[in-house]
Structures are given as structure tokens and as C-alpha cells.
CSV table of C-alpha atoms and ligand atoms in Angstrom, one decimal:
chain,number,residue,atom,x,y,z
A,1,MET,CA,-20.1,-22.9,-140.9
A,2,LEU,CA,-22.1,-20.1,-142.5
A,3,VAL,CA,-21.5,-21.6,-145.9
A,4,GLY,CA,-22.7,-25.0,-144.7
A,5,LEU,CA,-25.9,-23.6,-143.4
A,6,SER,CA,-26.8,-21.7,-146.6
A,7,HIS,CA,-26.0,-24.8,-148.6
A,8,VAL,CA,-28.6,-26.8,-146.5
A,9,SER,CA,-31.3,-24.2,-146.9
A,10,LEU,CA,-30.7,-24.0,-150.6
A,11,ALA,CA,-31.0,-27.7,-150.9
A,12,SER,CA,-34.3,-27.9,-149.2
A,13,ALA,CA,-35.7,-25.0,-151.2
A,14,GLN,CA,-34.7,-26.5,-154.5
A,15,GLU,CA,-35.3,-30.1,-153.5
A,16,GLU,CA,-34.8,-32.4,-156.4
A,17,TRP,CA,-36.8,-35.5,-157.0
A,18,CYS,CA,-35.1,-38.4,-158.8
A,19,PHE,CA,-36.9,-40.3,-161.5
A,20,LEU,CA,-36.1,-43.3,-163.6
A,21,ALA,CA,-37.2,-43.0,-167.2
A,22,TYR,CA,-38.0,-46.2,-169.0
A,23,PRO,CA,-37.0,-47.2,-171.6
A,24,ARG,CA,-35.7,-43.6,-172.2
A,25,LEU,CA,-36.8,-40.0,-172.6
A,26,PRO,CA,-37.6,-38.8,-176.1
A,27,ASP,CA,-34.8,-36.7,-177.6
A,28,GLY,CA,-35.1,-33.1,-176.4
A,29,TYR,CA,-37.8,-33.9,-173.9
A,30,ARG,CA,-37.9,-31.3,-171.1
A,31,PHE,CA,-39.1,-32.6,-167.8
A,32,PRO,CA,-40.6,-30.2,-165.2
A,33,PRO,CA,-38.3,-28.3,-162.9
A,34,GLY,CA,-37.5,-30.0,-159.6
A,35,TRP,CA,-37.0,-33.4,-161.2
A,36,ARG,CA,-33.7,-35.0,-162.1
A,37,LEU,CA,-32.8,-38.2,-163.9
A,38,ALA,CA,-31.7,-40.7,-161.3
A,39,GLU,CA,-28.1,-41.8,-161.5
A,40,PRO,CA,-27.0,-45.2,-160.3
A,41,GLY,CA,-27.4,-45.4,-156.5
A,42,ASP,CA,-30.0,-42.6,-156.3
A,43,PRO,CA,-33.2,-43.4,-154.5
A,44,ILE,CA,-36.0,-43.5,-157.1
A,45,ASP,CA,-38.9,-41.2,-156.4
A,46,ALA,CA,-40.9,-42.1,-159.4
A,47,VAL,CA,-40.8,-44.4,-162.4
A,48,VAL,CA,-41.7,-42.6,-165.7
A,49,LEU,CA,-42.6,-44.9,-168.5
A,50,THR,CA,-42.0,-43.3,-171.9
A,51,THR,CA,-43.7,-46.0,-174.1
A,52,ALA,CA,-46.3,-48.7,-173.4
A,53,VAL,CA,-43.7,-51.1,-172.2
A,54,PRO,CA,-44.8,-54.8,-172.0
A,55,ASP,CA,-45.9,-56.2,-168.7
A,56,TYR,CA,-42.9,-58.4,-168.2
A,57,ALA,CA,-40.5,-55.5,-168.7
A,58,LEU,CA,-42.5,-53.3,-166.2
A,59,LYS,CA,-42.3,-56.2,-163.7
A,60,ILE,CA,-38.5,-56.4,-164.1
A,61,VAL,CA,-38.1,-52.7,-163.6
A,62,LEU,CA,-40.2,-52.7,-160.5
A,63,LYS,CA,-38.5,-55.7,-159.1
A,64,ASN,CA,-35.1,-54.0,-159.6
A,65,ILE,CA,-36.2,-50.9,-157.8
A,66,GLY,CA,-37.6,-53.1,-155.0
A,67,ASP,CA,-40.0,-50.5,-153.7
A,68,PRO,CA,-43.6,-51.7,-153.8
A,69,LEU,CA,-44.9,-48.2,-153.1
A,70,VAL,CA,-43.0,-46.2,-155.7
A,71,PRO,CA,-45.3,-44.1,-158.0
A,72,VAL,CA,-45.3,-45.2,-161.6
A,73,VAL,CA,-46.6,-42.8,-164.3
A,74,SER,CA,-46.6,-43.0,-168.0
A,75,LEU,CA,-46.1,-40.3,-170.7
A,76,VAL,CA,-48.4,-42.3,-173.0
A,77,ALA,CA,-51.9,-43.7,-172.6
A,78,ASP,CA,-51.6,-46.7,-170.3
A,79,ILE,CA,-54.3,-47.7,-167.8
A,80,ARG,CA,-52.7,-51.0,-166.6
A,81,GLN,CA,-52.4,-52.2,-163.1
A,82,CYS,CA,-49.3,-50.5,-161.4
A,83,VAL,CA,-49.6,-47.4,-163.6
A,84,ASP,CA,-50.7,-44.5,-161.3
A,85,ALA,CA,-51.3,-41.9,-164.0
A,86,SER,CA,-50.8,-41.6,-167.7
A,87,ALA,CA,-50.9,-39.3,-170.7
A,88,ALA,CA,-53.8,-36.8,-170.5
A,89,GLY,CA,-51.4,-33.8,-170.4
A,90,GLU,CA,-48.0,-35.0,-169.4
A,91,GLN,CA,-47.8,-32.4,-166.7
A,92,SER,CA,-50.5,-34.2,-164.7
A,93,ALA,CA,-48.5,-37.4,-164.8
A,94,TRP,CA,-45.5,-35.6,-163.2
A,95,MET,CA,-47.8,-33.9,-160.7
A,96,ARG,CA,-49.4,-37.1,-159.8
A,97,ALA,CA,-46.0,-38.8,-159.2
A,98,ARG,CA,-45.0,-35.9,-157.0
A,99,ALA,CA,-48.2,-35.9,-155.0
A,100,ILE,CA,-47.9,-39.7,-154.3
A,101,GLN,CA,-44.2,-39.4,-153.4
A,102,ALA,CA,-45.1,-36.5,-151.0
A,103,ARG,CA,-47.6,-38.6,-149.2
A,104,LEU,CA,-45.2,-41.5,-149.1
A,105,ARG,CA,-42.7,-39.2,-147.3
A,106,GLU,CA,-45.3,-38.6,-144.6
A,107,LEU,CA,-45.2,-42.3,-143.6
A,108,PRO,CA,-42.9,-43.2,-140.8
A,109,PHE,CA,-40.0,-45.5,-141.6
A,110,PRO,CA,-41.4,-48.8,-140.2
A,111,ILE,CA,-44.5,-48.4,-142.4
A,112,ARG,CA,-42.7,-47.0,-145.5
A,113,ASN,CA,-40.4,-50.0,-145.4
A,114,SER,CA,-42.7,-52.7,-144.2
A,115,LEU,CA,-43.0,-55.8,-146.3
A,116,GLN,CA,-46.2,-56.9,-144.6
A,117,PRO,CA,-48.9,-57.1,-147.4
A,118,GLU,CA,-51.4,-55.4,-145.0
A,119,ASP,CA,-49.0,-52.4,-144.4
A,120,MET,CA,-48.2,-52.2,-148.0
A,121,LEU,CA,-51.8,-52.1,-149.0
A,122,LEU,CA,-52.7,-49.4,-146.4
A,123,ALA,CA,-49.7,-47.4,-147.4
A,124,ARG,CA,-50.7,-47.6,-151.1
A,125,ILE,CA,-54.2,-46.5,-150.3
A,126,TYR,CA,-52.9,-43.6,-148.2
A,127,SER,CA,-50.3,-42.4,-150.6
A,128,ARG,CA,-52.6,-42.6,-153.6
A,129,ASP,CA,-55.0,-40.6,-151.6
A,130,GLN,CA,-58.0,-42.4,-152.9
A,131,GLY,CA,-60.1,-45.4,-151.8
A,132,LEU,CA,-59.3,-48.9,-152.9
A,133,ALA,CA,-61.9,-49.0,-155.6
A,134,ALA,CA,-62.8,-52.1,-157.5
A,135,SER,CA,-63.2,-51.9,-161.2
A,136,TYR,CA,-64.0,-54.4,-164.0
A,137,ASP,CA,-61.1,-55.8,-166.0
A,138,SER,CA,-61.8,-58.3,-168.6
A,139,SER,CA,-58.2,-59.3,-168.7
A,140,ALA,CA,-58.2,-60.3,-165.0
A,141,ARG,CA,-59.1,-63.9,-164.3
A,142,ASP,CA,-61.7,-62.9,-161.8
A,143,LEU,CA,-62.9,-59.9,-163.8
A,144,VAL,CA,-62.1,-57.4,-161.0
A,145,ARG,CA,-59.0,-55.4,-160.1
A,146,TYR,CA,-57.9,-52.8,-157.7
A,147,PRO,CA,-55.7,-50.2,-159.6
A,148,VAL,CA,-54.6,-48.6,-156.3
A,149,ALA,CA,-53.2,-51.9,-155.1
A,150,GLY,CA,-50.5,-51.9,-157.8
A,151,PRO,CA,-48.4,-55.1,-157.8
A,152,LEU,CA,-49.9,-56.6,-154.7
A,153,ASP,CA,-51.7,-60.0,-154.9
A,154,ASP,CA,-54.7,-61.3,-153.1
A,155,VAL,CA,-56.0,-57.8,-152.5
A,156,ALA,CA,-59.5,-58.7,-151.6
A,157,GLU,CA,-58.3,-61.2,-148.9
A,158,ILE,CA,-55.9,-58.7,-147.4
A,159,ALA,CA,-58.6,-56.0,-147.4
A,160,THR,CA,-61.1,-58.2,-145.7
A,161,GLY,CA,-58.7,-58.8,-142.9
A,162,LEU,CA,-58.2,-55.0,-142.6
A,163,VAL,CA,-61.9,-54.4,-142.4
A,164,GLY,CA,-62.0,-56.9,-139.5
A,165,LYS,CA,-59.4,-54.8,-137.8
A,166,GLY,CA,-61.2,-51.6,-138.3
A,167,TYR,CA,-58.7,-50.0,-140.7
A,168,LEU,CA,-60.9,-50.1,-143.8
A,169,THR,CA,-64.6,-49.9,-144.4
A,170,ARG,CA,-66.1,-51.6,-147.4
A,171,GLN,CA,-68.9,-50.9,-149.9
A,172,PHE,CA,-70.6,-53.5,-152.1
A,173,PHE,CA,-69.3,-53.6,-155.6
A,174,ASP,CA,-70.7,-56.7,-157.3
A,175,ARG,CA,-71.4,-60.4,-157.0
A,176,ILE,CA,-69.6,-62.3,-159.6
A,177,HIS,CA,-70.0,-66.0,-160.4
A,178,CYS,CA,-66.8,-68.0,-160.7
A,179,CYS,CA,-65.9,-71.4,-162.1
A,180,PRO,CA,-65.8,-73.9,-159.3
A,181,GLN,CA,-63.0,-75.8,-161.1
A,182,CYS,CA,-60.5,-73.0,-162.0
A,183,ARG,CA,-62.0,-70.0,-160.2
A,184,SER,CA,-62.2,-68.0,-163.4
A,185,GLY,CA,-64.8,-65.4,-163.8
A,186,HIS,CA,-64.9,-65.8,-167.6
A,187,LEU,CA,-68.2,-67.7,-167.7
A,188,SER,CA,-70.7,-67.8,-170.5
A,189,VAL,CA,-74.3,-67.9,-169.1
A,190,ARG,CA,-76.5,-70.0,-171.3
A,191,GLU,CA,-80.1,-71.1,-171.8
A,192,GLU,CA,-79.9,-74.8,-172.1
A,193,CYS,CA,-82.0,-77.9,-172.8
A,194,ARG,CA,-83.1,-79.4,-169.5
A,195,SER,CA,-82.2,-83.0,-170.5
A,196,CYS,CA,-79.0,-82.8,-172.6
A,197,ARG,CA,-77.7,-79.3,-171.6
A,198,SER,CA,-77.3,-78.3,-175.3
A,199,THR,CA,-77.7,-74.6,-176.2
A,200,ASN,CA,-79.1,-75.7,-179.5
A,201,ILE,CA,-82.6,-75.0,-178.5
A,202,ARG,CA,-85.5,-72.9,-179.8
A,203,GLU,CA,-88.8,-71.6,-178.5
A,204,GLU,CA,-91.9,-72.9,-180.2
A,205,VAL,CA,-95.5,-71.7,-179.8
A,206,VAL,CA,-98.0,-74.2,-178.5
A,207,ILE,CA,-101.4,-74.5,-180.3
A,208,HIS,CA,-104.6,-75.5,-178.5
A,209,HIS,CA,-107.4,-77.0,-180.7
A,210,PHE,CA,-110.8,-76.1,-179.1
A,211,ARG,CA,-112.8,-78.9,-180.7
A,212,CYS,CA,-110.7,-81.8,-179.3
A,213,ALA,CA,-108.7,-79.9,-176.6
A,214,HIS,CA,-105.4,-81.2,-178.1
A,215,GLU,CA,-102.4,-79.1,-177.3
A,216,ALA,CA,-99.0,-79.5,-179.1
A,217,PRO,CA,-96.2,-77.4,-180.5
A,218,GLU,CA,-97.1,-75.5,-183.7
A,219,SER,CA,-94.9,-77.6,-185.9
A,220,GLN,CA,-97.0,-80.6,-185.3
A,221,PHE,CA,-100.1,-78.8,-186.7
A,222,ARG,CA,-98.4,-77.5,-189.8
A,223,THR,CA,-99.2,-79.1,-193.1
A,224,GLY,CA,-97.9,-78.0,-196.5
A,225,THR,CA,-100.7,-75.4,-196.9
A,226,GLY,CA,-102.0,-74.6,-193.4
A,227,PHE,CA,-102.8,-76.0,-190.0
A,228,GLU,CA,-104.4,-79.4,-189.3
A,229,CYS,CA,-104.9,-81.0,-185.9
A,230,PRO,CA,-102.6,-84.1,-185.5
A,231,LYS,CA,-105.2,-85.7,-183.2
A,232,CYS,CA,-108.6,-85.2,-184.9
A,233,ALA,CA,-107.3,-84.3,-188.4
A,234,ARG,CA,-109.7,-81.3,-188.6
A,235,PRO,CA,-108.3,-78.1,-190.3
A,236,LEU,CA,-107.6,-75.1,-188.1
A,237,ARG,CA,-108.6,-71.8,-189.8
A,238,HIS,CA,-109.3,-69.0,-187.4
A,239,ILE,CA,-107.3,-68.2,-184.3
A,240,GLY,CA,-109.7,-67.4,-181.5
A,241,LEU,CA,-112.5,-69.5,-183.2
A,242,ASP,CA,-110.8,-72.8,-183.9
A,243,TYR,CA,-107.7,-72.5,-181.7
A,244,ASP,CA,-105.5,-70.3,-179.6
A,245,LYS,CA,-101.9,-70.1,-178.6
A,246,PRO,CA,-101.7,-70.5,-174.8
A,247,GLY,CA,-97.9,-70.4,-174.5
A,248,SER,CA,-94.7,-71.8,-175.8
A,249,VAL,CA,-92.3,-74.7,-175.2
A,250,THR,CA,-88.6,-75.1,-175.7
A,251,ARG,CA,-87.5,-77.6,-178.3
A,252,CYS,CA,-84.0,-79.1,-178.3
A,253,GLU,CA,-82.5,-79.6,-181.8
A,254,GLU,CA,-80.0,-82.0,-180.4
A,255,CYS,CA,-82.0,-84.5,-178.4
A,256,GLY,CA,-85.5,-83.6,-179.6
A,257,GLY,CA,-86.6,-83.0,-176.0
A,258,ILE,CA,-89.4,-80.6,-175.3
A,259,GLY,CA,-89.8,-78.7,-172.1
A,260,ASP,CA,-91.6,-75.6,-170.9
A,261,LYS,CA,-88.6,-73.5,-169.9
A,262,PRO,CA,-84.9,-73.7,-170.7
A,263,VAL,CA,-82.6,-74.0,-167.7
A,264,VAL,CA,-79.6,-71.8,-167.0
A,265,GLY,CA,-76.1,-73.2,-167.2
A,266,PHE,CA,-72.6,-71.9,-167.1
A,267,LYS,CA,-69.7,-72.7,-169.4
A,268,CYS,CA,-66.2,-71.7,-168.3
A,269,ILE,CA,-64.4,-70.0,-171.2
A,270,ASP,CA,-61.0,-70.7,-169.5
A,271,CYS,CA,-61.2,-74.4,-168.6
A,272,ASP,CA,-64.1,-75.4,-170.7
A,273,ALA,CA,-65.9,-77.0,-167.7
A,274,HIS,CA,-69.7,-76.9,-167.7
A,275,HIS,CA,-71.7,-76.4,-164.5
A,276,THR,CA,-75.3,-76.0,-163.5
A,277,ALA,CA,-76.4,-72.8,-161.8
A,278,ASP,CA,-76.4,-74.3,-158.3
A,279,GLN,CA,-72.8,-75.6,-158.7
A,280,VAL,CA,-71.4,-72.2,-159.4
A,281,PRO,CA,-70.2,-70.2,-156.4
A,282,VAL,CA,-70.6,-66.4,-156.3
A,283,LYS,CA,-67.9,-64.2,-155.0
A,284,THR,CA,-68.9,-60.8,-153.5
A,285,TRP,CA,-66.5,-57.9,-154.3
A,286,TYR,CA,-66.2,-54.7,-152.4
A,287,SER,CA,-64.5,-51.3,-152.7
A,288,TYR,CA,-62.7,-50.1,-149.6
A,289,ASN,CA,-61.9,-46.9,-147.9
A,290,LEU,CA,-59.3,-46.1,-145.2
A,291,THR,CA,-60.8,-45.3,-141.8
A,292,SER,CA,-59.4,-42.6,-139.6
A,293,SER,CA,-58.1,-45.3,-137.3
A,294,GLY,CA,-56.3,-46.9,-140.2
A,295,ALA,CA,-54.8,-43.6,-141.2
A,296,ASN,CA,-53.8,-42.9,-137.6
A,297,ARG,CA,-52.2,-46.2,-137.2
A,298,LEU,CA,-50.1,-45.7,-140.4
A,299,LEU,CA,-49.0,-42.2,-139.4
A,300,ARG,CA,-48.1,-43.4,-135.9
A,301,GLY,CA,-45.8,-45.9,-137.6
A,302,GLU,CA,-47.2,-49.0,-136.1
A,303,PRO,CA,-46.9,-51.8,-138.6
A,304,ILE,CA,-49.6,-54.4,-138.4
A,305,SER,CA,-48.1,-57.5,-137.2
A,306,PRO,CA,-49.5,-60.8,-138.6
A,307,HIS,CA,-50.0,-61.9,-135.0
A,308,ALA,CA,-52.0,-58.9,-134.0
A,309,SER,CA,-55.0,-59.6,-131.8
A,310,GLY,CA,-58.3,-60.0,-133.6
A,311,ASP,CA,-59.9,-63.0,-135.1
A,312,GLY,CA,-58.9,-66.2,-136.8
A,313,PRO,CA,-56.1,-68.5,-135.9
A,314,ASP,CA,-54.2,-66.0,-133.9
A,315,ARG,CA,-56.8,-65.3,-131.3
A,316,PHE,CA,-57.4,-69.1,-131.0
A,317,ARG,CA,-53.7,-69.8,-130.6
A,318,ILE,CA,-53.1,-67.1,-128.1
A,319,LEU,CA,-56.1,-68.1,-126.0
A,320,LEU,CA,-55.1,-71.8,-126.2
A,321,GLU,CA,-51.6,-70.9,-124.8
A,322,HIS,CA,-53.1,-68.8,-122.1
A,323,THR,CA,-55.6,-71.5,-121.1
A,324,GLN,CA,-53.0,-74.2,-121.0
A,325,ARG,CA,-50.9,-72.0,-118.7
A,326,GLU,CA,-53.9,-71.6,-116.4
A,327,GLN,CA,-54.4,-75.3,-116.3
A,328,ARG,CA,-50.7,-76.0,-115.5
A,329,GLU,CA,-50.5,-73.4,-112.8
A,330,PHE,CA,-53.9,-73.4,-111.2
A,331,GLY,CA,-55.3,-76.7,-112.4
A,332,VAL,CA,-58.2,-75.0,-114.2
A,333,PRO,CA,-59.6,-77.4,-116.7
A,334,TYR,CA,-60.4,-76.5,-120.3
A,335,GLN,CA,-61.7,-78.4,-123.3
A,336,VAL,CA,-61.1,-78.4,-127.0
A,337,ALA,CA,-63.8,-79.9,-129.2
A,338,SER,CA,-63.6,-80.7,-132.9
A,339,ILE,CA,-66.6,-80.6,-135.1
A,340,SER,CA,-66.2,-82.2,-138.5
A,341,PHE,CA,-68.4,-83.1,-141.4
A,342,THR,CA,-68.1,-86.5,-143.0
A,343,GLN,CA,-70.4,-85.6,-145.8
A,344,ARG,CA,-68.7,-82.5,-146.9
A,345,GLY,CA,-67.0,-83.9,-150.0
A,346,ALA,CA,-70.3,-85.5,-151.3
A,347,ILE,CA,-72.4,-82.4,-150.7
A,348,GLU,CA,-69.8,-80.1,-152.2
A,349,ALA,CA,-69.4,-82.3,-155.3
A,350,GLN,CA,-73.2,-82.1,-155.8
A,351,ASN,CA,-73.9,-78.5,-155.0
A,352,VAL,CA,-71.1,-76.1,-153.9
A,353,ARG,CA,-73.5,-73.2,-153.1
A,354,LEU,CA,-75.6,-75.4,-150.9
A,355,TRP,CA,-72.4,-76.4,-149.0
A,356,GLU,CA,-71.2,-72.8,-148.6
A,357,GLN,CA,-74.6,-71.7,-147.3
A,358,SER,CA,-74.7,-74.6,-144.9
A,359,LEU,CA,-71.3,-73.8,-143.6
A,360,LEU,CA,-72.3,-70.2,-142.9
A,361,LEU,CA,-75.4,-71.4,-141.1
A,362,MET,CA,-73.4,-73.8,-139.0
A,363,SER,CA,-70.8,-71.1,-138.2
A,364,ASP,CA,-73.7,-68.7,-137.1
A,365,ALA,CA,-75.2,-71.4,-134.9
A,366,LEU,CA,-71.9,-72.1,-133.4
A,367,HIS,CA,-71.0,-68.5,-132.6
A,368,SER,CA,-74.4,-67.8,-131.2
A,369,ALA,CA,-74.3,-70.7,-128.8
A,370,LEU,CA,-70.8,-70.1,-127.4
A,371,ARG,CA,-69.7,-67.9,-124.5
A,372,GLU,CA,-67.7,-64.8,-125.1
A,373,VAL,CA,-64.6,-66.5,-123.6
A,374,ASP,CA,-64.7,-69.4,-126.0
A,375,ALA,CA,-62.8,-69.3,-129.3
A,376,VAL,CA,-63.4,-70.9,-132.6
A,377,GLN,CA,-61.0,-71.8,-135.3
A,378,GLU,CA,-62.5,-72.5,-138.7
A,379,ARG,CA,-60.5,-75.2,-140.5
A,380,PRO,CA,-61.0,-76.8,-143.9
A,381,ASP,CA,-62.4,-79.9,-142.4
A,382,GLY,CA,-64.5,-78.4,-139.7
A,383,PHE,CA,-64.4,-76.3,-136.5
A,384,LEU,CA,-62.2,-76.3,-133.4
A,385,VAL,CA,-63.8,-74.9,-130.3
A,386,LEU,CA,-61.8,-73.9,-127.3
A,387,MET,CA,-63.7,-73.7,-124.0
A,388,PRO,CA,-61.7,-72.3,-121.1
A,389,ARG,CA,-62.6,-73.2,-117.5
A,390,THR,CA,-64.8,-76.0,-118.6
A,391,ASP,CA,-64.9,-79.7,-117.5
A,392,PRO,CA,-65.7,-82.6,-119.9
A,393,ASP,CA,-69.3,-82.7,-118.8
A,394,GLY,CA,-69.8,-79.0,-119.3
A,395,ALA,CA,-68.2,-79.3,-122.8
A,396,LYS,CA,-70.4,-82.2,-123.8
A,397,ARG,CA,-73.5,-80.3,-122.8
A,398,ALA,CA,-72.4,-77.3,-124.8
A,399,MET,CA,-71.6,-79.4,-127.8
A,400,ASP,CA,-74.9,-81.3,-127.7
A,401,LEU,CA,-76.6,-78.0,-127.7
A,402,ILE,CA,-74.6,-76.7,-130.6
A,403,VAL,CA,-74.9,-79.8,-132.7
A,404,GLY,CA,-78.7,-79.8,-132.0
A,405,ARG,CA,-79.0,-76.2,-133.2
A,406,MET,CA,-76.9,-77.0,-136.3
A,407,LYS,CA,-79.1,-79.9,-137.2
A,408,ALA,CA,-82.3,-78.0,-136.7
A,409,ILE,CA,-81.4,-75.2,-139.2
A,410,LEU,CA,-79.8,-77.3,-141.9
A,411,LYS,CA,-81.5,-78.6,-145.0
A,412,ILE,CA,-78.9,-81.3,-145.5
A,413,ASP,CA,-77.1,-83.8,-143.3
A,414,PRO,CA,-73.4,-82.9,-143.2
A,415,GLY,CA,-72.5,-85.9,-141.2
A,416,LEU,CA,-71.7,-84.0,-138.1
A,417,GLN,CA,-69.1,-85.5,-135.8
A,418,CYS,CA,-68.2,-83.9,-132.5
A,419,VAL,CA,-65.4,-85.1,-130.2
A,420,LEU,CA,-63.5,-83.7,-127.3
A,421,LEU,CA,-59.8,-83.8,-128.0
A,422,ASN,CA,-57.3,-85.3,-125.6
A,423,ASP,CA,-54.3,-83.4,-124.3
A,424,ALA,CA,-51.8,-85.0,-126.7
A,425,THR,CA,-53.9,-84.0,-129.7
A,426,VAL,CA,-54.3,-80.4,-128.4
A,427,ARG,CA,-50.5,-80.2,-127.9
A,428,GLU,CA,-50.0,-81.2,-131.5
A,429,LEU,CA,-52.4,-78.6,-132.7
A,430,ARG,CA,-50.6,-75.9,-130.7
A,431,ASP,CA,-47.3,-77.0,-132.1
A,432,GLN,CA,-48.6,-76.9,-135.6
A,433,ALA,CA,-49.9,-73.4,-135.1
A,434,ALA,CA,-46.7,-72.1,-133.5
B,501,ZN,ZN1,-81.5,-81.7,-175.5
B,502,ZN,ZN1,-108.1,-81.6,-182.9
B,503,ZN,ZN1,-63.0,-72.9,-165.2
């Protein structure tokens, strides 16, 4: 018994942490005390990369380990996604791995082993003990990455949901244009000819002849030896006396067109598509920080269920089920209205930004006109509005008001259509959502 006890205390005093070296440790390499090379079946506390391994190899290694939170450090310079620390004094890589693993061990089992993207993201932010900072990455399709997020996908979307739940705060990082066709951020911003959209343009000074008031680009005044007015054929000698240069024009070398200012256009380097400025959507990027409520939730070990209360489809679905029960049991009426846009496709094809802005305005108008007990579901083709304890007349009045407000604030006609759904359609909706 005595022997057993001393064995336990010895083990915790000299706790060993297992690491996987990949591809292999250099001959004679001495790793810091407290670490031990993992043997088959050992839990992996850290992955230690010993060369700049290719992306696909790193992916396979991580997949085999099957722990999306495991710290990955490198003994050589490597600042890729998934690598938590590298080079800069190998000791610091080992220390970083240890610090991350120590914080991972603070996490309760349900969080440490959750496969919910939201839990995994929060756990990564917590264990790395730093915010979810956005940084530029020219190799990323949308030019931004979150190193702390490691192998997780759709980080910005997950983080937005967590902001809504109060577990993260966000700070503006940048607004970045992206290709409406392929969503790439690799766009070339160009000055183009207004009529043929060529970039083969040049600026030309305009000359104004005082005597006859003729104004034209300089090239039209030039003769072999000097300047002559193309309208009255008089020679131009002294600037300020005979003529001045009131401005410049843009001349297109492709189509010969002349305009006062070039226009801005975007060319996608990835898919080659060309778009005018008003067709190119802008995505806003944020950096994020864990709130104390987010940290508390993690440490209490409550995983975030995808059906947690909050916003979006879940609140709508839960409220719909509740309202239907009320109707069944107490005969309390409710209404579901659908608002759709027949012109969406046409407007979007012409001007994506205008459509996005209009949609936001409509959403604002809708939310400001509704009661607190109502719920909205935003769908690709429009809005669904659930109005508990409302009869058809009441619902029609509310919808007239909302549609009226939407029309009043919009610059475009989205082809608004508003109908109250019958019971059968509502049942279908609920079954789809379940
Ligand atoms: Zn042109
Ligand atoms: Zn003249
Ligand atoms: Zn593109």
C-alpha cells in the first residue's frame, strides 16, 4: 500500500508529456525534460514537426491523431495555419506546446471532446490563450485567416454565431472586396475606359485656346514643330497668353474613347471574371475575443448545442412548435406570413451591392415593425414571419404596415409579395425544419 502511494506521488511530480515527432527527431536531438516520445497507443500531448512538412502530410498526421485541439509546434520556421509555434529558439516551441496542453487539461470532458465547431473554436481560443485575431494571408482565397482556429473551417461564420450568443466580442479588422462569381479576394483593382473597360488608357492634358475658345486634348494641337489650333489654325505660343491647360481627359488606346475620368473596375485573378465596382460585394472581417461568459461556459463544461436558444432558425422553430401547441390545446390562433421578392434575381444580376443593402433595409423595417413575441426567419427567397396570438385580419394589418414601410425606404422595387400561409404549408415548413 505504501509502495503504491509513493508511486502515485512520484508519477505526478515527474509527469511525462507525450509528443509525436514528425517525420523524425534529428539524430542526437535532446528534447526538454518532462517530455517523452509517444509510443503506439499513448495519448498525444503535442505534435512536434521537425521539418517544414508539406500541407497534405500535416493534414494526414492531424487526421490520424483525431484531436482537433492538439498543439502543433515546429522546430523549424513555419508560420502556417495549424502551427502554434515554431523555431525562434526551440525551447519556446516546447514551452508553447506545454502551455497549450496545460490549458486544454483545464477543460471539462464534454468540452475537451466536443465535435461541435462552436465548442472547438472556443476551446482553441481558450487553450491558445489569445484572441481569435484575423491576419492577412495572400495564399488564402479570401485573403484572411485566423491562425488560432487551426484546422477549423468557416471560422468567421462560427464566430459570428458566438458573438450573437455573447461568448465572443468582435473588433473590426478590414473590409475586403470579393469576387461575386467565385468569392475569391484575389482581385485586381483597375482604372478603366468608361466605354470598353480596357485598362489601356492614358491621361492627356486639355488645351484651351483663348482666341477661339476651342478646347481639345493636347495631341490635337500638336504639329511637327509646335502647337496649332485645330479649329482656327492659329499658332499657339505662350501659355497664359495664347492658351491654358484647364484639366485633363482620359484617352482609351483600344476604342479611342475620350472621357473626363476613368472608372474603377475589378478583375478576378482566380476566375478571370470582370466586374464593375457596384457589382462587387464587400465582406467585413473581424478579430474576436473570448468574453468572461464564454470562458465560464467552457469551464463549466456546458457544450453549446446547435439548438440552443438564440436567434435564427432555432428560435423560429421552437416558437412555431409552441404556438401550434397553444392553438391545439387552447384554440389560440396564430399566423405565418411569407414575404418574398420576385425581382431578386434581376436586381442581383445587375447590382449585388444594391441588393444586399436593400435586403438589410427590409430586414430592419421588418424587425422594427414587429412585436417582441413575433419571430422572423430569413430565408434565401425572403422572410417568414410568425405571429402568435394573431387572427388573419390582425396579420393582414401588420403585413400591410410592414410592406408599406419597406416600400417607403427602398430605392428599388423588389417585387414584394406577401401571403399568409395556410396550415398545411406551415406543417410542411415545420417538418422540413425538424
Ligand atoms: Zn475604350
Ligand atoms: Zn483656335
Ligand atoms: Zn472570381
